[in-house]
Amino acid sequence: KNQVEQSPQSLIILEGKNCTLQCNYTVSPFSNLRWYKQDTGRGPVSLTIMTFSENTKSNGRYTATLDADTKQSSLHITASQLSDSASYICVVSPGSNYKLTFGKGTLLTVNP
Amino acid sequence: IAGITQAPTSQILAAGRRMTLRCTQDMRHNAMYWYRQDLGLGLRLIHYSNTAGTTGKGEVPDGYSVSRANTDDFPLTLASAVPSQTSVYFCASSPTGTNEKLFFGSGTQLSVL
């Protein structure tokens, strides 16, 4: 069964600090891995999409990495801001948007 | 720029009642999707549509139906609501059904009592 496991479940950090969120997957076949940010009460918003051949991709202070050999990805947030408080969801695609596997998300809280 | 609009924002519904959740997009995307999001679970696909006039079943389609009469609208209907359908429902779209990112609406919080 295809699975996406995210860790930690939740994380609290101080404003200005960096953090790294983890995603391990067992999805086959694999086409791309996506990270979404979901603010409370809102729909998810895309941060990055990485294909098999991409090791890293950045979107402002967000940097995602992918190791397709070990089936692991991470999302690194630099110099966190209060607005980074959200749930971060890892999603793996086999090539079709109708067969996406979603992780349960990591809830990040950034405190002043 | 509207993107995807969902209505209503929230609804409390008696069990056994019929309910239609509305979803409209103005991006001219071909593919549209309905997901439900429950505490402790990842988003799960209910139904999808590859293009106007076609629909398909996702992971959890039972108790739900959809239609796609045109490109912009993709309503989700609960014919006879049950308490297990209490959830947050998200509509999403993408240019095609392959490797583009999804654009999500703001969701509908539905409580079935």
mmCIF file with all atom_site columns, N, CA, C and O in Angstrom, chain A residues 31-32 34 36 38 41-46 49 89 93-100 102-104, chain B residues 31 33 35 37 40-43 45 48-50 90 94 96-102 104-106:
data_model
loop_
_atom_site.group_PDB
_atom_site.id
_atom_site.type_symbol
_atom_site.label_atom_id
_atom_site.label_alt_id
_atom_site.label_comp_id
_atom_site.label_asym_id
_atom_site.label_entity_id
_atom_site.label_seq_id
_atom_site.pdbx_PDB_ins_code
_atom_site.Cartn_x
_atom_site.Cartn_y
_atom_site.Cartn_z
_atom_site.occupancy
_atom_site.B_iso_or_equiv
_atom_site.pdbx_formal_charge
_atom_site.auth_seq_id
_atom_site.auth_comp_id
_atom_site.auth_asym_id
_atom_site.auth_atom_id
_atom_site.pdbx_PDB_model_num
ATOM 1   N N  . SER A 1 31  ? 6.576   9.688  -9.550  1.00 0.00 ? 31  SER A N  1
ATOM 2   C CA . SER A 1 31  ? 6.765   10.710 -10.571 1.00 0.00 ? 31  SER A CA 1
ATOM 3   C C  . SER A 1 31  ? 7.273   12.016 -9.967  1.00 0.00 ? 31  SER A C  1
ATOM 4   O O  . SER A 1 31  ? 8.234   12.590 -10.472 1.00 0.00 ? 31  SER A O  1
ATOM 5   N N  . ASN A 1 32  ? 6.619   12.475 -8.918  1.00 0.00 ? 32  ASN A N  1
ATOM 6   C CA . ASN A 1 32  ? 7.066   13.710 -8.288  1.00 0.00 ? 32  ASN A CA 1
ATOM 7   C C  . ASN A 1 32  ? 6.601   13.779 -6.846  1.00 0.00 ? 32  ASN A C  1
ATOM 8   O O  . ASN A 1 32  ? 5.693   13.058 -6.435  1.00 0.00 ? 32  ASN A O  1
ATOM 9   N N  . ARG A 1 34  ? 5.597   16.637 -3.740  1.00 0.00 ? 34  ARG A N  1
ATOM 10  C CA . ARG A 1 34  ? 5.139   18.021 -3.569  1.00 0.00 ? 34  ARG A CA 1
ATOM 11  C C  . ARG A 1 34  ? 5.055   18.352 -2.092  1.00 0.00 ? 34  ARG A C  1
ATOM 12  O O  . ARG A 1 34  ? 4.726   17.501 -1.271  1.00 0.00 ? 34  ARG A O  1
ATOM 13  N N  . TYR A 1 36  ? 3.036   21.133 0.366   1.00 0.00 ? 36  TYR A N  1
ATOM 14  C CA . TYR A 1 36  ? 1.988   22.141 0.449   1.00 0.00 ? 36  TYR A CA 1
ATOM 15  C C  . TYR A 1 36  ? 1.997   22.752 1.848   1.00 0.00 ? 36  TYR A C  1
ATOM 16  O O  . TYR A 1 36  ? 2.323   22.082 2.833   1.00 0.00 ? 36  TYR A O  1
ATOM 17  N N  . GLN A 1 38  ? -0.633  24.559 4.528   1.00 0.00 ? 38  GLN A N  1
ATOM 18  C CA . GLN A 1 38  ? -2.054  24.767 4.786   1.00 0.00 ? 38  GLN A CA 1
ATOM 19  C C  . GLN A 1 38  ? -2.241  25.603 6.047   1.00 0.00 ? 38  GLN A C  1
ATOM 20  O O  . GLN A 1 38  ? -2.007  25.124 7.161   1.00 0.00 ? 38  GLN A O  1
ATOM 21  N N  . GLY A 1 41  ? -7.893  26.776 8.603   1.00 0.00 ? 41  GLY A N  1
ATOM 22  C CA . GLY A 1 41  ? -9.132  27.233 7.990   1.00 0.00 ? 41  GLY A CA 1
ATOM 23  C C  . GLY A 1 41  ? -9.032  27.553 6.510   1.00 0.00 ? 41  GLY A C  1
ATOM 24  O O  . GLY A 1 41  ? -9.968  28.123 5.937   1.00 0.00 ? 41  GLY A O  1
ATOM 25  N N  . ARG A 1 42  ? -7.915  27.187 5.888   1.00 0.00 ? 42  ARG A N  1
ATOM 26  C CA . ARG A 1 42  ? -7.717  27.475 4.464   1.00 0.00 ? 42  ARG A CA 1
ATOM 27  C C  . ARG A 1 42  ? -7.366  26.195 3.721   1.00 0.00 ? 42  ARG A C  1
ATOM 28  O O  . ARG A 1 42  ? -7.081  25.156 4.315   1.00 0.00 ? 42  ARG A O  1
ATOM 29  N N  . GLY A 1 43  ? -7.395  26.263 2.398   1.00 0.00 ? 43  GLY A N  1
ATOM 30  C CA . GLY A 1 43  ? -6.974  25.134 1.594   1.00 0.00 ? 43  GLY A CA 1
ATOM 31  C C  . GLY A 1 43  ? -5.460  25.104 1.447   1.00 0.00 ? 43  GLY A C  1
ATOM 32  O O  . GLY A 1 43  ? -4.787  26.123 1.627   1.00 0.00 ? 43  GLY A O  1
ATOM 33  N N  . PRO A 1 44  ? -4.889  23.939 1.131   1.00 0.00 ? 44  PRO A N  1
ATOM 34  C CA . PRO A 1 44  ? -3.431  23.850 0.921   1.00 0.00 ? 44  PRO A CA 1
ATOM 35  C C  . PRO A 1 44  ? -2.980  24.710 -0.255  1.00 0.00 ? 44  PRO A C  1
ATOM 36  O O  . PRO A 1 44  ? -3.702  24.876 -1.234  1.00 0.00 ? 44  PRO A O  1
ATOM 37  N N  . VAL A 1 45  ? -1.754  25.217 -0.132  1.00 0.00 ? 45  VAL A N  1
ATOM 38  C CA . VAL A 1 45  ? -1.139  26.014 -1.186  1.00 0.00 ? 45  VAL A CA 1
ATOM 39  C C  . VAL A 1 45  ? 0.203   25.384 -1.534  1.00 0.00 ? 45  VAL A C  1
ATOM 40  O O  . VAL A 1 45  ? 0.993   25.048 -0.650  1.00 0.00 ? 45  VAL A O  1
ATOM 41  N N  . SER A 1 46  ? 0.459   25.227 -2.827  1.00 0.00 ? 46  SER A N  1
ATOM 42  C CA . SER A 1 46  ? 1.672   24.555 -3.271  1.00 0.00 ? 46  SER A CA 1
ATOM 43  C C  . SER A 1 46  ? 2.923   25.365 -2.949  1.00 0.00 ? 46  SER A C  1
ATOM 44  O O  . SER A 1 46  ? 2.969   26.574 -3.158  1.00 0.00 ? 46  SER A O  1
ATOM 45  N N  . ILE A 1 49  ? 7.348   21.442 -6.200  1.00 0.00 ? 49  ILE A N  1
ATOM 46  C CA . ILE A 1 49  ? 7.172   20.133 -6.839  1.00 0.00 ? 49  ILE A CA 1
ATOM 47  C C  . ILE A 1 49  ? 8.543   19.688 -7.319  1.00 0.00 ? 49  ILE A C  1
ATOM 48  O O  . ILE A 1 49  ? 9.253   20.459 -7.984  1.00 0.00 ? 49  ILE A O  1
ATOM 49  N N  . ILE A 1 89  ? 2.219   19.733 4.339   1.00 0.00 ? 89  ILE A N  1
ATOM 50  C CA . ILE A 1 89  ? 1.778   18.433 3.849   1.00 0.00 ? 89  ILE A CA 1
ATOM 51  C C  . ILE A 1 89  ? 2.679   17.963 2.714   1.00 0.00 ? 89  ILE A C  1
ATOM 52  O O  . ILE A 1 89  ? 2.934   18.716 1.759   1.00 0.00 ? 89  ILE A O  1
ATOM 53  N N  . SER A 1 93  ? 3.201   11.770 -6.026  1.00 0.00 ? 93  SER A N  1
ATOM 54  C CA . SER A 1 93  ? 2.413   11.464 -7.219  1.00 0.00 ? 93  SER A CA 1
ATOM 55  C C  . SER A 1 93  ? 3.070   10.358 -8.039  1.00 0.00 ? 93  SER A C  1
ATOM 56  O O  . SER A 1 93  ? 4.281   10.384 -8.262  1.00 0.00 ? 93  SER A O  1
ATOM 57  N N  . PRO A 1 94  ? 2.249   9.418  -8.517  1.00 0.00 ? 94  PRO A N  1
ATOM 58  C CA . PRO A 1 94  ? 2.771   8.381  -9.414  1.00 0.00 ? 94  PRO A CA 1
ATOM 59  C C  . PRO A 1 94  ? 2.761   8.827  -10.870 1.00 0.00 ? 94  PRO A C  1
ATOM 60  O O  . PRO A 1 94  ? 3.140   8.070  -11.762 1.00 0.00 ? 94  PRO A O  1
ATOM 61  N N  . GLY A 1 95  ? 2.289   10.062 -11.110 1.00 0.00 ? 95  GLY A N  1
ATOM 62  C CA . GLY A 1 95  ? 2.198   10.575 -12.474 1.00 0.00 ? 95  GLY A CA 1
ATOM 63  C C  . GLY A 1 95  ? 0.806   11.024 -12.828 1.00 0.00 ? 95  GLY A C  1
ATOM 64  O O  . GLY A 1 95  ? 0.593   11.648 -13.854 1.00 0.00 ? 95  GLY A O  1
ATOM 65  N N  . SER A 1 96  ? -0.136  10.700 -11.964 1.00 0.00 ? 96  SER A N  1
ATOM 66  C CA . SER A 1 96  ? -1.512  11.115 -12.193 1.00 0.00 ? 96  SER A CA 1
ATOM 67  C C  . SER A 1 96  ? -2.006  11.872 -10.976 1.00 0.00 ? 96  SER A C  1
ATOM 68  O O  . SER A 1 96  ? -1.811  11.426 -9.837  1.00 0.00 ? 96  SER A O  1
ATOM 69  N N  . ASN A 1 97  ? -2.664  12.992 -11.195 1.00 0.00 ? 97  ASN A N  1
ATOM 70  C CA . ASN A 1 97  ? -3.222  13.752 -10.072 1.00 0.00 ? 97  ASN A CA 1
ATOM 71  C C  . ASN A 1 97  ? -4.416  13.053 -9.440  1.00 0.00 ? 97  ASN A C  1
ATOM 72  O O  . ASN A 1 97  ? -4.920  13.502 -8.416  1.00 0.00 ? 97  ASN A O  1
ATOM 73  N N  . TYR A 1 98  ? -4.861  11.941 -10.040 1.00 0.00 ? 98  TYR A N  1
ATOM 74  C CA . TYR A 1 98  ? -6.012  11.222 -9.478  1.00 0.00 ? 98  TYR A CA 1
ATOM 75  C C  . TYR A 1 98  ? -5.567  10.130 -8.512  1.00 0.00 ? 98  TYR A C  1
ATOM 76  O O  . TYR A 1 98  ? -6.385  9.456  -7.912  1.00 0.00 ? 98  TYR A O  1
ATOM 77  N N  . LYS A 1 99  ? -4.255  9.974  -8.360  1.00 0.00 ? 99  LYS A N  1
ATOM 78  C CA . LYS A 1 99  ? -3.741  8.913  -7.495  1.00 0.00 ? 99  LYS A CA 1
ATOM 79  C C  . LYS A 1 99  ? -2.693  9.451  -6.518  1.00 0.00 ? 99  LYS A C  1
ATOM 80  O O  . LYS A 1 99  ? -1.760  8.745  -6.160  1.00 0.00 ? 99  LYS A O  1
ATOM 81  N N  . LEU A 1 100 ? -2.858  10.677 -6.076  1.00 0.00 ? 100 LEU A N  1
ATOM 82  C CA . LEU A 1 100 ? -1.922  11.275 -5.131  1.00 0.00 ? 100 LEU A CA 1
ATOM 83  C C  . LEU A 1 100 ? -2.041  10.604 -3.769  1.00 0.00 ? 100 LEU A C  1
ATOM 84  O O  . LEU A 1 100 ? -3.143  10.238 -3.346  1.00 0.00 ? 100 LEU A O  1
ATOM 85  N N  . PHE A 1 102 ? -1.324  11.525 0.115   1.00 0.00 ? 102 PHE A N  1
ATOM 86  C CA . PHE A 1 102 ? -1.072  12.650 0.997   1.00 0.00 ? 102 PHE A CA 1
ATOM 87  C C  . PHE A 1 102 ? -0.558  12.163 2.349   1.00 0.00 ? 102 PHE A C  1
ATOM 88  O O  . PHE A 1 102 ? -1.075  11.192 2.908   1.00 0.00 ? 102 PHE A O  1
ATOM 89  N N  . GLY A 1 103 ? 0.437   12.871 2.891   1.00 0.00 ? 103 GLY A N  1
ATOM 90  C CA . GLY A 1 103 ? 0.808   12.658 4.274   1.00 0.00 ? 103 GLY A CA 1
ATOM 91  C C  . GLY A 1 103 ? -0.177  13.350 5.195   1.00 0.00 ? 103 GLY A C  1
ATOM 92  O O  . GLY A 1 103 ? -1.034  14.119 4.742   1.00 0.00 ? 103 GLY A O  1
ATOM 93  N N  . LYS A 1 104 ? -0.073  13.052 6.501   1.00 0.00 ? 104 LYS A N  1
ATOM 94  C CA . LYS A 1 104 ? -0.994  13.638 7.471   1.00 0.00 ? 104 LYS A CA 1
ATOM 95  C C  . LYS A 1 104 ? -0.584  15.050 7.861   1.00 0.00 ? 104 LYS A C  1
ATOM 96  O O  . LYS A 1 104 ? -1.359  15.763 8.494   1.00 0.00 ? 104 LYS A O  1
ATOM 97  N N  . ALA B 2 31  ? -9.012  19.814 -15.207 1.00 0.00 ? 31  ALA B N  1
ATOM 98  C CA . ALA B 2 31  ? -9.214  18.812 -14.167 1.00 0.00 ? 31  ALA B CA 1
ATOM 99  C C  . ALA B 2 31  ? -9.695  19.447 -12.867 1.00 0.00 ? 31  ALA B C  1
ATOM 100 O O  . ALA B 2 31  ? -9.202  20.508 -12.455 1.00 0.00 ? 31  ALA B O  1
ATOM 101 N N  . TYR B 2 33  ? -11.281 18.308 -8.707  1.00 0.00 ? 33  TYR B N  1
ATOM 102 C CA . TYR B 2 33  ? -11.257 17.240 -7.709  1.00 0.00 ? 33  TYR B CA 1
ATOM 103 C C  . TYR B 2 33  ? -12.053 17.648 -6.476  1.00 0.00 ? 33  TYR B C  1
ATOM 104 O O  . TYR B 2 33  ? -12.135 18.823 -6.156  1.00 0.00 ? 33  TYR B O  1
ATOM 105 N N  . TYR B 2 35  ? -11.946 16.558 -2.387  1.00 0.00 ? 35  TYR B N  1
ATOM 106 C CA . TYR B 2 35  ? -11.275 15.846 -1.315  1.00 0.00 ? 35  TYR B CA 1
ATOM 107 C C  . TYR B 2 35  ? -12.033 16.064 -0.009  1.00 0.00 ? 35  TYR B C  1
ATOM 108 O O  . TYR B 2 35  ? -12.693 17.080 0.170   1.00 0.00 ? 35  TYR B O  1
ATOM 109 N N  . GLN B 2 37  ? -11.085 16.082 4.237   1.00 0.00 ? 37  GLN B N  1
ATOM 110 C CA . GLN B 2 37  ? -9.974  16.117 5.173   1.00 0.00 ? 37  GLN B CA 1
ATOM 111 C C  . GLN B 2 37  ? -10.509 15.879 6.580   1.00 0.00 ? 37  GLN B C  1
ATOM 112 O O  . GLN B 2 37  ? -11.322 16.656 7.071   1.00 0.00 ? 37  GLN B O  1
ATOM 113 N N  . GLY B 2 40  ? -6.382  13.617 11.713  1.00 0.00 ? 40  GLY B N  1
ATOM 114 C CA . GLY B 2 40  ? -5.540  12.429 11.811  1.00 0.00 ? 40  GLY B CA 1
ATOM 115 C C  . GLY B 2 40  ? -5.377  11.662 10.518  1.00 0.00 ? 40  GLY B C  1
ATOM 116 O O  . GLY B 2 40  ? -4.686  10.631 10.497  1.00 0.00 ? 40  GLY B O  1
ATOM 117 N N  . LEU B 2 41  ? -5.991  12.149 9.451   1.00 0.00 ? 41  LEU B N  1
ATOM 118 C CA . LEU B 2 41  ? -5.875  11.481 8.154   1.00 0.00 ? 41  LEU B CA 1
ATOM 119 C C  . LEU B 2 41  ? -5.389  12.462 7.106   1.00 0.00 ? 41  LEU B C  1
ATOM 120 O O  . LEU B 2 41  ? -5.621  13.674 7.226   1.00 0.00 ? 41  LEU B O  1
ATOM 121 N N  . GLY B 2 42  ? -4.745  11.941 6.082   1.00 0.00 ? 42  GLY B N  1
ATOM 122 C CA . GLY B 2 42  ? -4.393  12.796 4.949   1.00 0.00 ? 42  GLY B CA 1
ATOM 123 C C  . GLY B 2 42  ? -5.609  13.063 4.100   1.00 0.00 ? 42  GLY B C  1
ATOM 124 O O  . GLY B 2 42  ? -6.652  12.416 4.244   1.00 0.00 ? 42  GLY B O  1
ATOM 125 N N  . LEU B 2 43  ? -5.515  14.020 3.220   1.00 0.00 ? 43  LEU B N  1
ATOM 126 C CA . LEU B 2 43  ? -6.597  14.309 2.291   1.00 0.00 ? 43  LEU B CA 1
ATOM 127 C C  . LEU B 2 43  ? -6.916  13.066 1.462   1.00 0.00 ? 43  LEU B C  1
ATOM 128 O O  . LEU B 2 43  ? -6.013  12.358 1.003   1.00 0.00 ? 43  LEU B O  1
ATOM 129 N N  . LEU B 2 45  ? -9.275  11.534 -1.811  1.00 0.00 ? 45  LEU B N  1
ATOM 130 C CA . LEU B 2 45  ? -10.001 11.915 -3.015  1.00 0.00 ? 45  LEU B CA 1
ATOM 131 C C  . LEU B 2 45  ? -11.369 11.237 -3.055  1.00 0.00 ? 45  LEU B C  1
ATOM 132 O O  . LEU B 2 45  ? -11.478 10.019 -2.909  1.00 0.00 ? 45  LEU B O  1
ATOM 133 N N  . TYR B 2 48  ? -13.317 12.889 -9.082  1.00 0.00 ? 48  TYR B N  1
ATOM 134 C CA . TYR B 2 48  ? -12.547 13.820 -9.902  1.00 0.00 ? 48  TYR B CA 1
ATOM 135 C C  . TYR B 2 48  ? -13.198 13.924 -11.280 1.00 0.00 ? 48  TYR B C  1
ATOM 136 O O  . TYR B 2 48  ? -14.072 13.118 -11.647 1.00 0.00 ? 48  TYR B O  1
ATOM 137 N N  . SER B 2 49  ? -12.737 14.936 -12.027 1.00 0.00 ? 49  SER B N  1
ATOM 138 C CA . SER B 2 49  ? -13.196 15.109 -13.402 1.00 0.00 ? 49  SER B CA 1
ATOM 139 C C  . SER B 2 49  ? -12.014 15.529 -14.247 1.00 0.00 ? 49  SER B C  1
ATOM 140 O O  . SER B 2 49  ? -11.330 16.503 -13.933 1.00 0.00 ? 49  SER B O  1
ATOM 141 N N  . ASN B 2 50  ? -11.762 14.784 -15.288 1.00 0.00 ? 50  ASN B N  1
ATOM 142 C CA . ASN B 2 50  ? -10.632 15.039 -16.169 1.00 0.00 ? 50  ASN B CA 1
ATOM 143 C C  . ASN B 2 50  ? -10.908 16.214 -17.114 1.00 0.00 ? 50  ASN B C  1
ATOM 144 O O  . ASN B 2 50  ? -10.002 16.966 -17.477 1.00 0.00 ? 50  ASN B O  1
ATOM 145 N N  . PHE B 2 90  ? -12.715 19.904 0.419   1.00 0.00 ? 90  PHE B N  1
ATOM 146 C CA . PHE B 2 90  ? -11.946 20.819 -0.418  1.00 0.00 ? 90  PHE B CA 1
ATOM 147 C C  . PHE B 2 90  ? -12.131 20.464 -1.881  1.00 0.00 ? 90  PHE B C  1
ATOM 148 O O  . PHE B 2 90  ? -12.013 19.308 -2.279  1.00 0.00 ? 90  PHE B O  1
ATOM 149 N N  . SER B 2 94  ? -6.582  21.616 -11.498 1.00 0.00 ? 94  SER B N  1
ATOM 150 C CA . SER B 2 94  ? -5.255  21.702 -12.109 1.00 0.00 ? 94  SER B CA 1
ATOM 151 C C  . SER B 2 94  ? -5.455  21.796 -13.619 1.00 0.00 ? 94  SER B C  1
ATOM 152 O O  . SER B 2 94  ? -6.496  21.369 -14.141 1.00 0.00 ? 94  SER B O  1
ATOM 153 N N  . THR B 2 96  ? -4.300  20.134 -16.161 1.00 0.00 ? 96  THR B N  1
ATOM 154 C CA . THR B 2 96  ? -4.651  18.808 -16.657 1.00 0.00 ? 96  THR B CA 1
ATOM 155 C C  . THR B 2 96  ? -4.595  17.845 -15.485 1.00 0.00 ? 96  THR B C  1
ATOM 156 O O  . THR B 2 96  ? -4.372  18.259 -14.353 1.00 0.00 ? 96  THR B O  1
ATOM 157 N N  . GLY B 2 97  ? -4.777  16.576 -15.758 1.00 0.00 ? 97  GLY B N  1
ATOM 158 C CA . GLY B 2 97  ? -4.785  15.603 -14.663 1.00 0.00 ? 97  GLY B CA 1
ATOM 159 C C  . GLY B 2 97  ? -3.450  14.964 -14.383 1.00 0.00 ? 97  GLY B C  1
ATOM 160 O O  . GLY B 2 97  ? -3.375  13.982 -13.656 1.00 0.00 ? 97  GLY B O  1
ATOM 161 N N  . THR B 2 98  ? -2.375  15.529 -14.933 1.00 0.00 ? 98  THR B N  1
ATOM 162 C CA . THR B 2 98  ? -1.076  14.912 -14.711 1.00 0.00 ? 98  THR B CA 1
ATOM 163 C C  . THR B 2 98  ? -0.241  15.702 -13.709 1.00 0.00 ? 98  THR B C  1
ATOM 164 O O  . THR B 2 98  ? -0.668  15.942 -12.605 1.00 0.00 ? 98  THR B O  1
ATOM 165 N N  . ASN B 2 99  ? 0.930   16.133 -14.059 1.00 0.00 ? 99  ASN B N  1
ATOM 166 C CA . ASN B 2 99  ? 1.902   16.527 -13.045 1.00 0.00 ? 99  ASN B CA 1
ATOM 167 C C  . ASN B 2 99  ? 1.923   17.994 -12.624 1.00 0.00 ? 99  ASN B C  1
ATOM 168 O O  . ASN B 2 99  ? 2.921   18.467 -12.113 1.00 0.00 ? 99  ASN B O  1
ATOM 169 N N  . GLU B 2 100 ? 0.842   18.708 -12.828 1.00 0.00 ? 100 GLU B N  1
ATOM 170 C CA . GLU B 2 100 ? 0.826   20.090 -12.342 1.00 0.00 ? 100 GLU B CA 1
ATOM 171 C C  . GLU B 2 100 ? 0.329   20.139 -10.913 1.00 0.00 ? 100 GLU B C  1
ATOM 172 O O  . GLU B 2 100 ? -0.361  19.251 -10.438 1.00 0.00 ? 100 GLU B O  1
ATOM 173 N N  . LYS B 2 101 ? 0.677   21.234 -10.231 1.00 0.00 ? 101 LYS B N  1
ATOM 174 C CA . LYS B 2 101 ? 0.217   21.404 -8.861  1.00 0.00 ? 101 LYS B CA 1
ATOM 175 C C  . LYS B 2 101 ? -1.285  21.620 -8.846  1.00 0.00 ? 101 LYS B C  1
ATOM 176 O O  . LYS B 2 101 ? -1.894  22.055 -9.831  1.00 0.00 ? 101 LYS B O  1
ATOM 177 N N  . LEU B 2 102 ? -1.875  21.299 -7.707  1.00 0.00 ? 102 LEU B N  1
ATOM 178 C CA . LEU B 2 102 ? -3.293  21.528 -7.501  1.00 0.00 ? 102 LEU B CA 1
ATOM 179 C C  . LEU B 2 102 ? -3.517  22.897 -6.874  1.00 0.00 ? 102 LEU B C  1
ATOM 180 O O  . LEU B 2 102 ? -2.730  23.359 -6.063  1.00 0.00 ? 102 LEU B O  1
ATOM 181 N N  . PHE B 2 104 ? -6.302  24.743 -4.543  1.00 0.00 ? 104 PHE B N  1
ATOM 182 C CA . PHE B 2 104 ? -7.397  24.375 -3.656  1.00 0.00 ? 104 PHE B CA 1
ATOM 183 C C  . PHE B 2 104 ? -8.285  25.575 -3.326  1.00 0.00 ? 104 PHE B C  1
ATOM 184 O O  . PHE B 2 104 ? -7.813  26.716 -3.242  1.00 0.00 ? 104 PHE B O  1
ATOM 185 N N  . GLY B 2 105 ? -9.569  25.274 -3.094  1.00 0.00 ? 105 GLY B N  1
ATOM 186 C CA . GLY B 2 105 ? -10.465 26.254 -2.525  1.00 0.00 ? 105 GLY B CA 1
ATOM 187 C C  . GLY B 2 105 ? -10.261 26.338 -1.018  1.00 0.00 ? 105 GLY B C  1
ATOM 188 O O  . GLY B 2 105 ? -9.409  25.639 -0.458  1.00 0.00 ? 105 GLY B O  1
ATOM 189 N N  . SER B 2 106 ? -11.061 27.177 -0.363  1.00 0.00 ? 106 SER B N  1
ATOM 190 C CA . SER B 2 106 ? -10.904 27.394 1.075   1.00 0.00 ? 106 SER B CA 1
ATOM 191 C C  . SER B 2 106 ? -11.647 26.382 1.926   1.00 0.00 ? 106 SER B C  1
ATOM 192 O O  . SER B 2 106 ? -11.523 26.394 3.146   1.00 0.00 ? 106 SER B O  1
#
